[in-house]
XYZ file of C-alpha atoms in Angstrom:
296
model
C -35.864 93.823 -22.860
C -38.414 92.353 -25.033
C -37.867 89.323 -27.587
C -38.212 91.854 -30.568
C -35.549 94.200 -28.688
C -33.329 91.255 -28.032
C -33.481 89.949 -31.594
C -32.531 93.301 -33.238
C -29.701 93.773 -30.849
C -27.997 90.595 -31.910
C -29.047 91.019 -35.386
C -31.318 87.820 -35.882
C -35.185 87.378 -36.520
C -37.663 87.705 -33.530
C -38.586 84.279 -34.934
C -35.449 83.035 -34.126
C -35.213 84.075 -30.564
C -38.806 83.089 -29.799
C -37.625 79.753 -31.083
C -34.760 79.421 -28.984
C -36.799 80.475 -25.982
C -39.635 78.028 -26.284
C -37.269 74.711 -26.752
C -37.334 72.410 -24.219
C -33.567 71.021 -24.794
C -30.728 73.659 -25.850
C -30.139 74.190 -29.521
C -27.214 72.273 -31.041
C -23.885 73.939 -30.969
C -22.503 72.066 -33.522
C -23.223 74.560 -36.346
C -21.135 77.685 -36.640
C -24.198 80.414 -36.928
C -26.064 78.648 -34.025
C -22.637 79.148 -31.922
C -22.456 82.733 -33.205
C -26.254 83.610 -32.146
C -25.885 81.860 -28.861
C -22.745 83.786 -27.895
C -24.211 87.049 -29.172
C -27.563 86.525 -26.930
C -25.241 85.560 -23.637
C -23.207 88.572 -24.454
C -26.179 90.975 -24.795
C -28.054 89.590 -21.733
C -24.897 89.294 -19.726
C -24.976 85.709 -18.905
C -22.754 82.531 -19.268
C -23.350 80.584 -22.415
C -23.360 77.522 -20.277
C -26.156 78.738 -17.916
C -28.104 79.899 -21.152
C -28.312 76.840 -23.221
C -27.833 74.076 -20.243
C -29.091 76.134 -17.192
C -25.608 75.108 -15.282
C -23.311 76.952 -13.293
C -23.581 80.743 -12.459
C -25.755 82.788 -14.149
C -23.842 86.051 -14.582
C -20.620 86.294 -16.591
C -17.766 88.252 -15.399
C -17.601 91.871 -17.087
C -14.479 92.270 -18.957
C -13.048 95.686 -18.583
C -9.600 95.199 -20.409
C -7.930 93.108 -23.230
C -4.764 91.028 -22.554
C -2.629 94.151 -23.605
C -4.271 96.173 -21.335
C -6.310 98.277 -23.420
C -9.916 99.426 -22.648
C -12.647 97.186 -23.630
C -15.744 99.514 -24.271
C -18.588 97.341 -25.266
C -17.588 94.614 -22.584
C -20.505 95.606 -20.239
C -24.314 95.076 -20.580
C -25.958 97.902 -22.600
C -23.168 99.776 -23.609
C -23.876 103.205 -25.441
C -23.679 102.165 -28.824
C -25.798 99.157 -28.792
C -28.198 101.378 -26.743
C -28.151 104.123 -29.318
C -28.850 101.563 -32.057
C -31.559 100.370 -30.269
C -32.807 103.977 -29.761
C -32.623 104.299 -33.495
C -34.568 101.116 -34.223
C -32.092 99.910 -36.781
C -30.161 96.530 -37.279
C -26.509 96.447 -37.162
C -26.519 96.238 -40.979
C -29.017 99.004 -41.025
C -26.929 101.007 -38.600
C -23.786 100.573 -40.643
C -25.696 101.825 -44.132
C -27.036 104.773 -42.171
C -23.766 105.680 -41.099
C -22.192 105.138 -44.326
C -24.654 107.382 -45.876
C -23.528 110.598 -43.142
C -19.937 110.038 -44.088
C -18.784 107.295 -41.646
C -16.560 104.614 -43.283
C -17.970 101.382 -41.604
C -19.179 98.201 -42.619
C -21.677 96.141 -40.570
C -18.482 93.766 -39.519
C -16.705 96.845 -38.560
C -19.828 98.130 -36.842
C -20.318 94.962 -34.676
C -16.832 95.188 -33.696
C -17.171 98.767 -32.595
C -20.432 97.437 -30.438
C -17.829 94.923 -28.680
C -15.120 97.559 -28.171
C -12.636 95.606 -30.730
C -12.268 98.311 -33.274
C -8.796 99.877 -33.996
C -10.451 103.506 -34.836
C -12.534 104.140 -31.977
C -12.894 107.728 -33.460
C -15.863 106.213 -35.262
C -17.345 104.812 -31.868
C -18.154 108.529 -30.713
C -19.470 109.562 -34.159
C -21.969 106.522 -34.506
C -23.295 107.346 -30.892
C -23.783 110.953 -32.171
C -25.647 110.261 -35.277
C -27.675 107.453 -34.057
C -28.772 109.868 -31.007
C -29.884 112.182 -33.594
C -31.887 109.798 -35.600
C -33.289 108.553 -31.923
C -34.347 112.158 -31.449
C -36.120 112.560 -34.675
C -37.896 109.418 -34.064
C -38.913 110.648 -30.545
C -40.173 113.692 -32.095
C -42.234 112.067 -34.580
C -44.168 110.207 -31.796
C -42.058 107.012 -31.875
C -41.178 105.429 -28.593
C -37.486 104.977 -27.514
C -36.112 102.449 -25.146
C -34.478 103.715 -22.032
C -31.108 105.499 -21.971
C -30.704 108.342 -24.208
C -27.235 108.381 -24.665
C -26.036 111.608 -26.633
C -24.876 112.760 -23.357
C -21.831 110.263 -23.806
C -20.408 111.815 -26.842
C -17.601 114.266 -26.272
C -17.142 116.769 -28.734
C -13.166 117.304 -28.848
C -12.069 121.124 -29.919
C -9.013 121.240 -32.321
C -6.109 123.390 -31.139
C -5.460 126.155 -33.846
C -2.159 128.067 -34.556
C -3.692 130.792 -32.564
C -4.546 128.429 -29.355
C -7.733 126.533 -28.244
C -11.024 127.372 -30.179
C -13.926 125.903 -28.825
C -16.157 123.979 -31.216
C -19.459 125.584 -31.346
C -21.573 122.943 -33.404
C -20.953 119.559 -35.070
C -22.473 118.459 -38.497
C -23.289 115.318 -39.378
C -20.216 113.199 -40.308
C -17.585 116.158 -39.136
C -15.541 116.844 -36.457
C -13.984 114.633 -33.983
C -16.249 113.115 -31.438
C -15.484 110.266 -28.867
C -17.236 108.627 -26.425
C -16.795 110.016 -22.808
C -16.734 106.324 -21.494
C -13.736 105.397 -24.114
C -11.901 108.729 -22.837
C -12.187 107.960 -19.367
C -11.270 104.201 -19.598
C -8.995 104.294 -22.491
C -6.835 107.330 -21.302
C -7.822 107.992 -17.526
C -8.635 111.949 -18.240
C -11.740 113.895 -17.791
C -13.278 114.090 -21.124
C -14.097 118.031 -20.897
C -10.119 118.228 -21.118
C -9.500 116.396 -24.117
C -8.195 118.515 -27.367
C -7.333 117.280 -30.762
C -4.051 118.473 -32.655
C -3.967 118.057 -36.460
C -0.486 117.022 -37.817
C -0.009 119.655 -40.712
C 3.925 118.805 -41.357
C 6.240 115.811 -41.473
C 8.762 117.013 -38.498
C 7.529 114.150 -36.492
C 7.740 111.423 -38.964
C 7.969 108.334 -37.979
C 6.153 109.005 -34.674
C 3.109 111.063 -36.384
C 2.059 111.419 -39.905
C 0.708 114.420 -41.823
C -3.066 114.217 -41.621
C -3.384 112.463 -38.377
C -5.073 113.722 -35.737
C -3.718 113.666 -32.096
C -5.559 112.969 -28.955
C -4.278 115.196 -26.198
C -4.968 116.707 -22.749
C -5.208 120.361 -22.152
C -2.134 121.610 -20.196
C -2.373 122.681 -16.464
C 0.208 125.404 -15.584
C 2.528 124.459 -12.714
C 2.492 120.781 -13.960
C 5.977 118.922 -14.209
C 6.736 118.389 -17.845
C 7.603 114.628 -18.839
C 10.444 113.567 -20.499
C 10.179 112.250 -23.958
C 6.434 113.196 -24.208
C 4.874 114.992 -27.230
C 3.371 118.345 -26.888
C 1.440 121.062 -28.466
C 3.429 124.176 -28.175
C 2.922 127.794 -29.206
C 5.895 129.231 -29.706
C 8.327 131.834 -31.870
C 6.839 130.411 -35.125
C 3.218 129.693 -34.212
C 1.805 126.222 -33.064
C 3.810 123.061 -33.190
C 3.570 119.682 -32.362
C 7.253 118.330 -30.613
C 8.644 116.068 -28.510
C 10.311 117.491 -25.356
C 13.505 115.949 -23.901
C 15.673 116.666 -21.094
C 19.418 116.890 -21.072
C 22.555 119.066 -19.738
C 24.900 121.038 -21.006
C 27.563 122.461 -19.055
C 26.271 120.963 -16.122
C 23.089 123.034 -16.516
C 19.733 121.342 -17.125
C 18.307 121.813 -20.575
C 15.020 121.272 -22.643
C 15.145 119.976 -26.178
C 12.537 121.041 -28.360
C 12.711 117.892 -30.647
C 11.551 117.206 -34.416
C 11.754 113.325 -34.858
C 12.568 113.855 -38.320
C 16.113 113.709 -38.798
C 15.655 115.968 -41.854
C 14.759 118.604 -39.300
C 17.700 118.289 -37.377
C 18.420 121.844 -37.885
C 15.234 122.839 -36.075
C 15.936 120.786 -32.957
C 16.761 123.600 -30.104
C 18.293 123.454 -26.598
C 17.132 125.810 -24.176
C 17.186 126.418 -20.418
C 13.820 125.771 -18.664
C 14.022 129.875 -18.107
C 14.575 130.352 -21.845
C 11.773 127.731 -22.708
C 9.008 129.115 -20.303
C 10.187 132.647 -21.828
C 9.446 131.427 -25.614
C 7.100 128.707 -25.377
C 3.634 127.772 -24.030
C 2.686 124.426 -23.412
C -0.881 123.880 -24.644
C -1.465 120.294 -24.426
C 0.299 116.621 -23.934
C -0.259 114.089 -26.673
C -2.235 110.695 -25.460
C -3.092 109.007 -28.828
C -3.800 109.258 -32.267
C -7.260 109.094 -33.916
C -7.645 108.794 -37.759
C -9.715 111.622 -39.393
C -13.477 110.526 -39.323
């Protein structure tokens, strides 16, 4: 990585990087902006701050793969897909944020930096950002502009949406539209094959408070023969079309039953109890919910 590329990746001038590199003594860390710059450089290079500023201790920093709560930390490794996509697109963080805003992705410069670090709540924008930046990189490539190594449009997974009639594969994705997620994020956060991921749109309030109308639920396509999980939320195709409901197990008169359960108490009259045989006759399980993603 050149000094110019490093400067762009941490959103400072090339002159700043050159000044730091040519110093005989480490820069003072008393100023907050210097601290932040050193931290960003060490993170980008994958080295410890103490080694970078004072040449002491081990050079390499341990890679953080999860946060204290057990969530995946997408941007914690060197050369993560979003940083690579931004560098390929020849943009700073501020320029990338503006570029994405113009294409319908609501992200500020600060939020973009959070996405690069894997610290954002709405990681649905992570995949959209990679996709759009990769498209810009392709345009630059076609115009003869040299790209950095690692073209990363292949890290984006287009998530098809379950429709009332079943699963309909997305044939194309327009800029700023559709649900896009990083394959890396899907694997690390949910532990599934990205090609098995589908989206379920919440269209009613039957599952309030668990799910809100308008939310998009990330789910995994269901394999026939797999055992149902008590209390999990599923996408079902049943007598009244497609629905998102929780399945609960119970017993009536010493017989096992499956409740098709609407969480909203106002829909208590729509809660149904069926024997496993009746359930198999009336319902087809399409997907099991993994988590929610906001509409991009």
